[in-house]
Amino acid sequence: MYKEKLEQAVAILKEQDMDIWITLVRETIMNNDPILHFISKVDFTAVTAIMVMKSGKTVVLAGNNDAEGIKQTQLYDEIIVYNGNFKDALRELLNQNKVTKLAANYSIEDVASDGLSHGLFLMLQEVVNSIGAKIEIVSAAPIISKLRGNKTAVEKQLIIDAINTAEYIFQDARCYIKEGVSEQKIHQFFTDRLKHYGVQPSWQASQCPGVMVGPQSIPGHNAPTEIIACKGDVMDIDFGVLQNGYCSDLQRTYYILEDNEDSACEEVQKAFDTLKEAVRRAANFMRPGVTGEEADTIARSYVVSQGYPSWNYALGHQVGRMAHDGGMILAPKWDRYSSRQVEQPLEAGMVFTLEPGIATSRGYVGIEEMVYITDEGTEFLSTPQQEIFLLR
Amino acid sequence: MYKEKLEQAVAILKEQDMDIWITLVRETIMNNDPILHFISKVDFTAVTAIMVMKSGKTVVLAGNNDAEGIKQTQLYDEIIVYNGNFKDALRELLNQNKVTKLAANYSIEDVASDGLSHGLFLMLQEVVNSIGAKIEIVSAAPIISKLRGNKTAVEKQLIIDAINTAEYIFQDARCYIKEGVSEQKIHQFFTDRLKHYGVQPSWQASQCPGVMVGPQSIPGHNAPTEIIACKGDVMDIDFGVLQNGYCSDLQRTYYILEDNEDSACEEVQKAFDTLKEAVRRAANFMRPGVTGEEADTIARSYVVSQGYPSWNYALGHQVGRMAHDGGMILAPKWDRYSSRQVEQPLEAGMVFTLEPGIATSRGYVGIEEMVYITDEGTEFLSTPQQEIFLLR
């Protein structure tokens, strides 16, 4: 896969007419770059530059203690070992290759393209300034966004595997959750199932799953509380699995029936049906060329048209190595999202969540499905929740 | 411990006369700041600022989805939830507090103080520039370096625990390693023992331990090879344990006796004794006020005086949450180390490795011990290797 990703990178560089893309890192166990482990199998201690050239060549500038470990990966065309002075070695390489346009990993908008630390940026700038010829440093966000976004067949399958495991666990929970069980106990159940399947949570363990039971629980990224499930409560569980390096991120709605009920109360049922239809409409509309803002509007305007307030987060985000995989997003043009993030067109190979939500008097109702963008439209990677999981 | 570290931070700010220290992050699972989990128990998705003020107040500027999770940690005096526009909220806060000198997490020299991404630096700069009053943005390296370096009593004990486990495993290996065993098998043995003790490797699993068997093996950070241990080989194993969030980093020398030997050959024994004496001299010399360069010189000049070449890496680095914990270092004034890193004085509470090495015709001989700086001198946290581990 690393080799495949490096080849993808070369193709993207040619397409974007960029001379060189530099990933500049050091002590990567301590201070990571989110793109690093797409293009390197190993970590580094000394200052290291992984460089992809428009010519198709891949070169690593490495410290002497790291060099042998990099050679062992057999991923790159050339490994240049600098002895002591990284800056001189980089200057020479940029000079030799007559670089005039250099992409570096920084972005105000996209966290996934913002792995370059400010200190290393200052070092890069110093090297560039010391070269007579003019070199322009630009954001590598367009490169990284494509590289992360467009999943290879292998990556797609790994995501499906992570979804399947999460869905098993959501099903397992139907036999566990009942009246009297606390959010914390439900969280513990999911944690035990993760261990059982030998996988990790998709995000911080203490908040994965997020468990929102009944109307007192606060939606969002927080840890489960002592709130106890009662009859008539609806609950939203936000959960994902990290398996073989790839993530899932899903939400499922459960409802504890009152003694006299055979189905969820009308308020909850209507909210659920509205969300289901909003997800269906968005998925049906999405295809290459559609923007994230347009996709969000389809779902959001439907929910609002049914008399609900608009939820205060994005319709969806990308998923991959991370549950929140960065890059373009399905969201309104709100302050917190940049225009570039919401106005970019969808591309085949991207994976998104679709996750609208509605607060009811019985608790928060949430759905989160995952879709893959094909050449013509979308494909559900998750098995969409068709009915509320009813519990006795 | 988080509370203790936040209190330490306030004291350091007062001492350094800094108005505010800002740790600015987002999607911290994907894109971390190495100091974050000293001052926060949880991860964040939206752009978040953790701020320590000279007044002693700690404030977090948080997105609405993260706020409840932050409140649950009960670590901060105030949590301000911004709705949508982070920049406006930060501008207002800096204005209200009449900030004129702001420390941000960037450093050309010190990776541990360089957690601010360049994209978020640009965002911070934009906010600062939009304020009429002049605000100076300076590197938080002096703050972070103190905060990470000066271990609390709890931190020191956790490091000792991590050392003890590593030392058990080094001892376990004495019964396993023998003629005919490959580097890869030795690596596997250590990996199995890590699992047995329920701990993690201190760095990348594929390179922890580093196993250097005999003269063909290449020292440094790389994975074990198919090289097989023979009689008369010396081997250096570089290994550490991550346990309850803290690391150890040690090296031990093993030697496989020839049939007619009762001790290591003279060449290897002399190299080992030289390293042992170099470590003893350095540890004996180190105390608050001594610089890293001076400490390095003591050990290095002794090794060179015995007719050996100078090893091509630092005498030692700090250890803590990470095996390479950043900040000041015991090293010569080489290009790859900044003057600030080697000319700073040692301070009580710091933990360092001491790790000189000598290549012999039988393989690489290495020792790596760990010491703690006290008010008067040093204290060995590891049990120094007194004799080569001889194997039959």
PDB file of C-alpha atoms in Angstrom, chain B residues 169-376:
ATOM      1  CA  ILE B 169      13.463  -8.553  30.502  1.00  0.00           C
ATOM      2  CA  PHE B 170      17.185  -7.979  29.892  1.00  0.00           C
ATOM      3  CA  GLN B 171      17.821 -10.586  32.607  1.00  0.00           C
ATOM      4  CA  ASP B 172      15.241 -12.985  31.147  1.00  0.00           C
ATOM      5  CA  ALA B 173      17.098 -12.778  27.831  1.00  0.00           C
ATOM      6  CA  ARG B 174      20.318 -14.127  29.380  1.00  0.00           C
ATOM      7  CA  CYS B 175      18.734 -17.595  29.451  1.00  0.00           C
ATOM      8  CA  TYR B 176      17.428 -17.299  25.894  1.00  0.00           C
ATOM      9  CA  ILE B 177      20.232 -15.896  23.776  1.00  0.00           C
ATOM     10  CA  LYS B 178      22.772 -18.463  22.615  1.00  0.00           C
ATOM     11  CA  GLU B 179      24.778 -19.553  19.595  1.00  0.00           C
ATOM     12  CA  GLY B 180      22.546 -19.966  16.527  1.00  0.00           C
ATOM     13  CA  VAL B 181      19.806 -17.526  17.537  1.00  0.00           C
ATOM     14  CA  SER B 182      19.084 -14.763  15.000  1.00  0.00           C
ATOM     15  CA  GLU B 183      18.583 -11.052  15.676  1.00  0.00           C
ATOM     16  CA  GLN B 184      14.948 -11.508  14.632  1.00  0.00           C
ATOM     17  CA  LYS B 185      14.426 -14.329  17.146  1.00  0.00           C
ATOM     18  CA  ILE B 186      15.963 -12.228  19.921  1.00  0.00           C
ATOM     19  CA  HIS B 187      13.632  -9.368  18.953  1.00  0.00           C
ATOM     20  CA  GLN B 188      10.702 -11.771  19.095  1.00  0.00           C
ATOM     21  CA  PHE B 189      11.757 -12.937  22.559  1.00  0.00           C
ATOM     22  CA  PHE B 190      11.724  -9.377  23.872  1.00  0.00           C
ATOM     23  CA  THR B 191       8.369  -8.743  22.177  1.00  0.00           C
ATOM     24  CA  ASP B 192       6.890 -11.814  23.879  1.00  0.00           C
ATOM     25  CA  ARG B 193       8.213 -10.668  27.238  1.00  0.00           C
ATOM     26  CA  LEU B 194       6.665  -7.226  26.743  1.00  0.00           C
ATOM     27  CA  LYS B 195       3.334  -8.950  26.233  1.00  0.00           C
ATOM     28  CA  HIS B 196       3.972 -11.152  29.279  1.00  0.00           C
ATOM     29  CA  TYR B 197       4.516  -8.088  31.476  1.00  0.00           C
ATOM     30  CA  GLY B 198       1.591  -6.252  29.856  1.00  0.00           C
ATOM     31  CA  VAL B 199       3.679  -3.283  28.721  1.00  0.00           C
ATOM     32  CA  GLN B 200       4.577  -1.601  25.436  1.00  0.00           C
ATOM     33  CA  PRO B 201       7.895  -0.985  23.709  1.00  0.00           C
ATOM     34  CA  SER B 202       9.343   2.508  24.318  1.00  0.00           C
ATOM     35  CA  TRP B 203       9.548   3.199  20.602  1.00  0.00           C
ATOM     36  CA  GLN B 204       8.444   1.684  17.281  1.00  0.00           C
ATOM     37  CA  ALA B 205       7.842  -2.021  17.971  1.00  0.00           C
ATOM     38  CA  SER B 206       9.720  -3.254  14.881  1.00  0.00           C
ATOM     39  CA  GLN B 207      12.888  -1.512  16.111  1.00  0.00           C
ATOM     40  CA  CYS B 208      12.452  -2.051  19.872  1.00  0.00           C
ATOM     41  CA  PRO B 209      14.632  -3.735  20.883  1.00  0.00           C
ATOM     42  CA  GLY B 210      17.351  -2.813  18.459  1.00  0.00           C
ATOM     43  CA  VAL B 211      19.512  -5.953  18.262  1.00  0.00           C
ATOM     44  CA  MET B 212      23.100  -5.651  17.064  1.00  0.00           C
ATOM     45  CA  VAL B 213      24.734  -9.086  16.880  1.00  0.00           C
ATOM     46  CA  GLY B 214      28.373  -9.407  15.861  1.00  0.00           C
ATOM     47  CA  PRO B 215      30.477  -7.248  13.549  1.00  0.00           C
ATOM     48  CA  GLN B 216      28.144  -7.407  10.496  1.00  0.00           C
ATOM     49  CA  SER B 217      25.210  -5.735  12.224  1.00  0.00           C
ATOM     50  CA  ILE B 218      24.642  -2.036  11.645  1.00  0.00           C
ATOM     51  CA  PRO B 219      24.201   0.055  14.805  1.00  0.00           C
ATOM     52  CA  GLY B 220      21.374   2.605  14.939  1.00  0.00           C
ATOM     53  CA  HIS B 221      17.586   2.608  14.617  1.00  0.00           C
ATOM     54  CA  ASN B 222      16.702  -0.335  12.407  1.00  0.00           C
ATOM     55  CA  ALA B 223      14.931  -3.643  12.543  1.00  0.00           C
ATOM     56  CA  PRO B 224      16.639  -6.940  13.460  1.00  0.00           C
ATOM     57  CA  THR B 225      18.015  -8.998  10.579  1.00  0.00           C
ATOM     58  CA  GLU B 226      18.666 -12.678   9.898  1.00  0.00           C
ATOM     59  CA  ILE B 227      22.191 -12.365  11.300  1.00  0.00           C
ATOM     60  CA  ILE B 228      22.849 -15.297  13.637  1.00  0.00           C
ATOM     61  CA  ALA B 229      24.771 -15.164  16.901  1.00  0.00           C
ATOM     62  CA  CYS B 230      28.054 -17.098  16.867  1.00  0.00           C
ATOM     63  CA  LYS B 231      30.549 -17.946  19.569  1.00  0.00           C
ATOM     64  CA  GLY B 232      32.851 -14.998  20.165  1.00  0.00           C
ATOM     65  CA  ASP B 233      30.195 -12.454  19.095  1.00  0.00           C
ATOM     66  CA  VAL B 234      29.444  -9.477  21.256  1.00  0.00           C
ATOM     67  CA  MET B 235      25.950  -8.033  21.030  1.00  0.00           C
ATOM     68  CA  ASP B 236      24.373  -4.747  22.040  1.00  0.00           C
ATOM     69  CA  ILE B 237      20.645  -4.666  22.762  1.00  0.00           C
ATOM     70  CA  ASP B 238      18.923  -1.270  22.871  1.00  0.00           C
ATOM     71  CA  PHE B 239      15.575  -1.577  24.579  1.00  0.00           C
ATOM     72  CA  GLY B 240      13.003   0.224  26.679  1.00  0.00           C
ATOM     73  CA  VAL B 241       9.558  -0.204  28.108  1.00  0.00           C
ATOM     74  CA  LEU B 242       6.569   2.133  28.020  1.00  0.00           C
ATOM     75  CA  GLN B 243       4.559   1.512  31.173  1.00  0.00           C
ATOM     76  CA  ASN B 244       1.769   3.695  32.589  1.00  0.00           C
ATOM     77  CA  GLY B 245       2.715   6.472  30.193  1.00  0.00           C
ATOM     78  CA  TYR B 246       6.442   6.656  31.016  1.00  0.00           C
ATOM     79  CA  CYS B 247       9.483   5.191  29.275  1.00  0.00           C
ATOM     80  CA  SER B 248      12.824   3.599  29.916  1.00  0.00           C
ATOM     81  CA  ASP B 249      15.691   3.446  27.393  1.00  0.00           C
ATOM     82  CA  LEU B 250      18.650   1.179  28.146  1.00  0.00           C
ATOM     83  CA  GLN B 251      21.397  -0.816  26.425  1.00  0.00           C
ATOM     84  CA  ARG B 252      23.011  -3.999  27.645  1.00  0.00           C
ATOM     85  CA  THR B 253      26.030  -5.874  26.294  1.00  0.00           C
ATOM     86  CA  TYR B 254      26.006  -9.684  25.944  1.00  0.00           C
ATOM     87  CA  TYR B 255      28.853 -11.931  24.824  1.00  0.00           C
ATOM     88  CA  ILE B 256      28.789 -15.568  23.683  1.00  0.00           C
ATOM     89  CA  LEU B 257      31.811 -17.359  25.091  1.00  0.00           C
ATOM     90  CA  GLU B 258      34.048 -19.429  22.882  1.00  0.00           C
ATOM     91  CA  ASP B 259      34.486 -23.007  24.100  1.00  0.00           C
ATOM     92  CA  ASN B 260      37.789 -22.228  25.713  1.00  0.00           C
ATOM     93  CA  GLU B 261      36.749 -18.904  27.286  1.00  0.00           C
ATOM     94  CA  ASP B 262      35.582 -18.013  30.790  1.00  0.00           C
ATOM     95  CA  SER B 263      35.380 -14.327  30.059  1.00  0.00           C
ATOM     96  CA  ALA B 264      34.953 -12.073  27.058  1.00  0.00           C
ATOM     97  CA  CYS B 265      37.957 -11.617  24.798  1.00  0.00           C
ATOM     98  CA  GLU B 266      40.296  -8.834  25.795  1.00  0.00           C
ATOM     99  CA  GLU B 267      39.251  -6.433  23.037  1.00  0.00           C
ATOM    100  CA  VAL B 268      35.590  -6.575  24.052  1.00  0.00           C
ATOM    101  CA  GLN B 269      36.325  -6.494  27.780  1.00  0.00           C
ATOM    102  CA  LYS B 270      38.512  -3.414  27.430  1.00  0.00           C
ATOM    103  CA  ALA B 271      35.861  -1.619  25.384  1.00  0.00           C
ATOM    104  CA  PHE B 272      33.176  -2.467  27.952  1.00  0.00           C
ATOM    105  CA  ASP B 273      35.332  -1.345  30.891  1.00  0.00           C
ATOM    106  CA  THR B 274      36.106   1.891  29.087  1.00  0.00           C
ATOM    107  CA  LEU B 275      32.405   2.626  28.527  1.00  0.00           C
ATOM    108  CA  LYS B 276      31.576   1.763  32.135  1.00  0.00           C
ATOM    109  CA  GLU B 277      34.226   4.149  33.382  1.00  0.00           C
ATOM    110  CA  ALA B 278      33.063   6.859  30.945  1.00  0.00           C
ATOM    111  CA  VAL B 279      29.506   6.566  32.272  1.00  0.00           C
ATOM    112  CA  ARG B 280      30.745   6.618  35.878  1.00  0.00           C
ATOM    113  CA  ARG B 281      32.811   9.742  35.247  1.00  0.00           C
ATOM    114  CA  ALA B 282      29.976  11.580  33.511  1.00  0.00           C
ATOM    115  CA  ALA B 283      27.445  10.683  36.221  1.00  0.00           C
ATOM    116  CA  ASN B 284      29.905  11.725  38.900  1.00  0.00           C
ATOM    117  CA  PHE B 285      30.451  15.086  37.206  1.00  0.00           C
ATOM    118  CA  MET B 286      26.844  15.973  36.426  1.00  0.00           C
ATOM    119  CA  ARG B 287      24.927  18.312  38.753  1.00  0.00           C
ATOM    120  CA  PRO B 288      22.706  21.381  38.395  1.00  0.00           C
ATOM    121  CA  GLY B 289      24.589  24.111  36.547  1.00  0.00           C
ATOM    122  CA  VAL B 290      26.795  21.825  34.461  1.00  0.00           C
ATOM    123  CA  THR B 291      25.983  22.068  30.715  1.00  0.00           C
ATOM    124  CA  GLY B 292      25.159  19.162  28.441  1.00  0.00           C
ATOM    125  CA  GLU B 293      28.255  19.837  26.413  1.00  0.00           C
ATOM    126  CA  GLU B 294      30.483  19.646  29.490  1.00  0.00           C
ATOM    127  CA  ALA B 295      28.929  16.344  30.558  1.00  0.00           C
ATOM    128  CA  ASP B 296      29.418  14.903  27.083  1.00  0.00           C
ATOM    129  CA  THR B 297      33.046  16.005  27.031  1.00  0.00           C
ATOM    130  CA  ILE B 298      33.841  14.200  30.279  1.00  0.00           C
ATOM    131  CA  ALA B 299      32.721  10.837  28.880  1.00  0.00           C
ATOM    132  CA  ARG B 300      33.857  11.375  25.297  1.00  0.00           C
ATOM    133  CA  SER B 301      37.348  12.611  26.090  1.00  0.00           C
ATOM    134  CA  TYR B 302      37.866   9.647  28.413  1.00  0.00           C
ATOM    135  CA  VAL B 303      36.890   7.148  25.693  1.00  0.00           C
ATOM    136  CA  VAL B 304      39.085   8.917  23.158  1.00  0.00           C
ATOM    137  CA  SER B 305      41.982   9.023  25.657  1.00  0.00           C
ATOM    138  CA  GLN B 306      41.813   5.206  25.759  1.00  0.00           C
ATOM    139  CA  GLY B 307      42.516   5.097  22.017  1.00  0.00           C
ATOM    140  CA  TYR B 308      38.941   4.752  20.697  1.00  0.00           C
ATOM    141  CA  PRO B 309      37.190   6.933  18.143  1.00  0.00           C
ATOM    142  CA  SER B 310      34.444   9.226  19.368  1.00  0.00           C
ATOM    143  CA  TRP B 311      30.946   7.705  18.829  1.00  0.00           C
ATOM    144  CA  ASN B 312      28.829   9.678  16.364  1.00  0.00           C
ATOM    145  CA  TYR B 313      25.808  10.492  18.535  1.00  0.00           C
ATOM    146  CA  ALA B 314      25.099  12.306  21.781  1.00  0.00           C
ATOM    147  CA  LEU B 315      26.215  10.981  25.176  1.00  0.00           C
ATOM    148  CA  GLY B 316      22.622  11.182  26.331  1.00  0.00           C
ATOM    149  CA  HIS B 317      19.128  12.554  26.010  1.00  0.00           C
ATOM    150  CA  GLN B 318      16.238  13.147  28.360  1.00  0.00           C
ATOM    151  CA  VAL B 319      13.649  10.444  28.999  1.00  0.00           C
ATOM    152  CA  GLY B 320      10.055  10.798  30.175  1.00  0.00           C
ATOM    153  CA  ARG B 321       6.802  10.264  28.339  1.00  0.00           C
ATOM    154  CA  MET B 322       9.019   9.505  25.357  1.00  0.00           C
ATOM    155  CA  ALA B 323      12.252   7.564  25.114  1.00  0.00           C
ATOM    156  CA  HIS B 324      13.718  10.647  23.401  1.00  0.00           C
ATOM    157  CA  ASP B 325      12.029  13.315  25.440  1.00  0.00           C
ATOM    158  CA  GLY B 326      13.459  16.403  23.736  1.00  0.00           C
ATOM    159  CA  GLY B 327      14.826  19.577  25.306  1.00  0.00           C
ATOM    160  CA  MET B 328      18.428  19.864  26.412  1.00  0.00           C
ATOM    161  CA  ILE B 329      20.807  17.111  25.466  1.00  0.00           C
ATOM    162  CA  LEU B 330      24.267  15.869  26.497  1.00  0.00           C
ATOM    163  CA  ALA B 331      26.178  16.381  23.272  1.00  0.00           C
ATOM    164  CA  PRO B 332      29.050  18.185  21.577  1.00  0.00           C
ATOM    165  CA  LYS B 333      28.384  21.432  19.735  1.00  0.00           C
ATOM    166  CA  TRP B 334      27.706  19.566  16.502  1.00  0.00           C
ATOM    167  CA  ASP B 335      25.703  20.991  13.573  1.00  0.00           C
ATOM    168  CA  ARG B 336      22.755  18.763  14.360  1.00  0.00           C
ATOM    169  CA  TYR B 337      22.380  20.120  17.910  1.00  0.00           C
ATOM    170  CA  SER B 338      21.645  23.758  18.621  1.00  0.00           C
ATOM    171  CA  SER B 339      23.853  25.695  21.022  1.00  0.00           C
ATOM    172  CA  ARG B 340      20.831  26.243  23.240  1.00  0.00           C
ATOM    173  CA  GLN B 341      20.298  22.496  23.519  1.00  0.00           C
ATOM    174  CA  VAL B 342      23.845  21.752  24.657  1.00  0.00           C
ATOM    175  CA  GLU B 343      24.714  24.960  26.531  1.00  0.00           C
ATOM    176  CA  GLN B 344      21.745  25.024  28.913  1.00  0.00           C
ATOM    177  CA  PRO B 345      22.586  24.070  32.486  1.00  0.00           C
ATOM    178  CA  LEU B 346      21.278  20.823  33.944  1.00  0.00           C
ATOM    179  CA  GLU B 347      18.502  21.243  36.482  1.00  0.00           C
ATOM    180  CA  ALA B 348      17.406  19.092  39.386  1.00  0.00           C
ATOM    181  CA  GLY B 349      14.570  16.756  38.393  1.00  0.00           C
ATOM    182  CA  MET B 350      15.832  15.969  34.893  1.00  0.00           C
ATOM    183  CA  VAL B 351      16.330  12.365  33.720  1.00  0.00           C
ATOM    184  CA  PHE B 352      19.055  11.501  31.197  1.00  0.00           C
ATOM    185  CA  THR B 353      20.481   8.488  29.447  1.00  0.00           C
ATOM    186  CA  LEU B 354      24.255   7.992  29.323  1.00  0.00           C
ATOM    187  CA  GLU B 355      25.080   5.902  26.275  1.00  0.00           C
ATOM    188  CA  PRO B 356      28.578   5.859  24.826  1.00  0.00           C
ATOM    189  CA  GLY B 357      29.526   3.055  22.440  1.00  0.00           C
ATOM    190  CA  ILE B 358      32.566   1.407  20.838  1.00  0.00           C
ATOM    191  CA  ALA B 359      32.755  -0.724  17.689  1.00  0.00           C
ATOM    192  CA  THR B 360      35.008  -3.787  18.035  1.00  0.00           C
ATOM    193  CA  SER B 361      35.991  -6.566  15.643  1.00  0.00           C
ATOM    194  CA  ARG B 362      33.455  -8.785  17.498  1.00  0.00           C
ATOM    195  CA  GLY B 363      30.534  -6.364  17.256  1.00  0.00           C
ATOM    196  CA  TYR B 364      29.243  -3.163  18.784  1.00  0.00           C
ATOM    197  CA  VAL B 365      29.667  -2.663  22.529  1.00  0.00           C
ATOM    198  CA  GLY B 366      27.124  -0.330  24.095  1.00  0.00           C
ATOM    199  CA  ILE B 367      26.018   0.697  27.569  1.00  0.00           C
ATOM    200  CA  GLU B 368      23.032   2.893  28.289  1.00  0.00           C
ATOM    201  CA  GLU B 369      22.190   3.856  31.845  1.00  0.00           C
ATOM    202  CA  MET B 370      19.636   6.327  33.187  1.00  0.00           C
ATOM    203  CA  VAL B 371      20.372   8.983  35.801  1.00  0.00           C
ATOM    204  CA  TYR B 372      18.288  11.538  37.706  1.00  0.00           C
ATOM    205  CA  ILE B 373      19.689  14.975  38.520  1.00  0.00           C
ATOM    206  CA  THR B 374      19.448  15.772  42.227  1.00  0.00           C
ATOM    207  CA  ASP B 375      20.249  19.061  43.962  1.00  0.00           C
ATOM    208  CA  GLU B 376      23.813  17.912  44.519  1.00  0.00           C
TER     209      GLU B 376
END
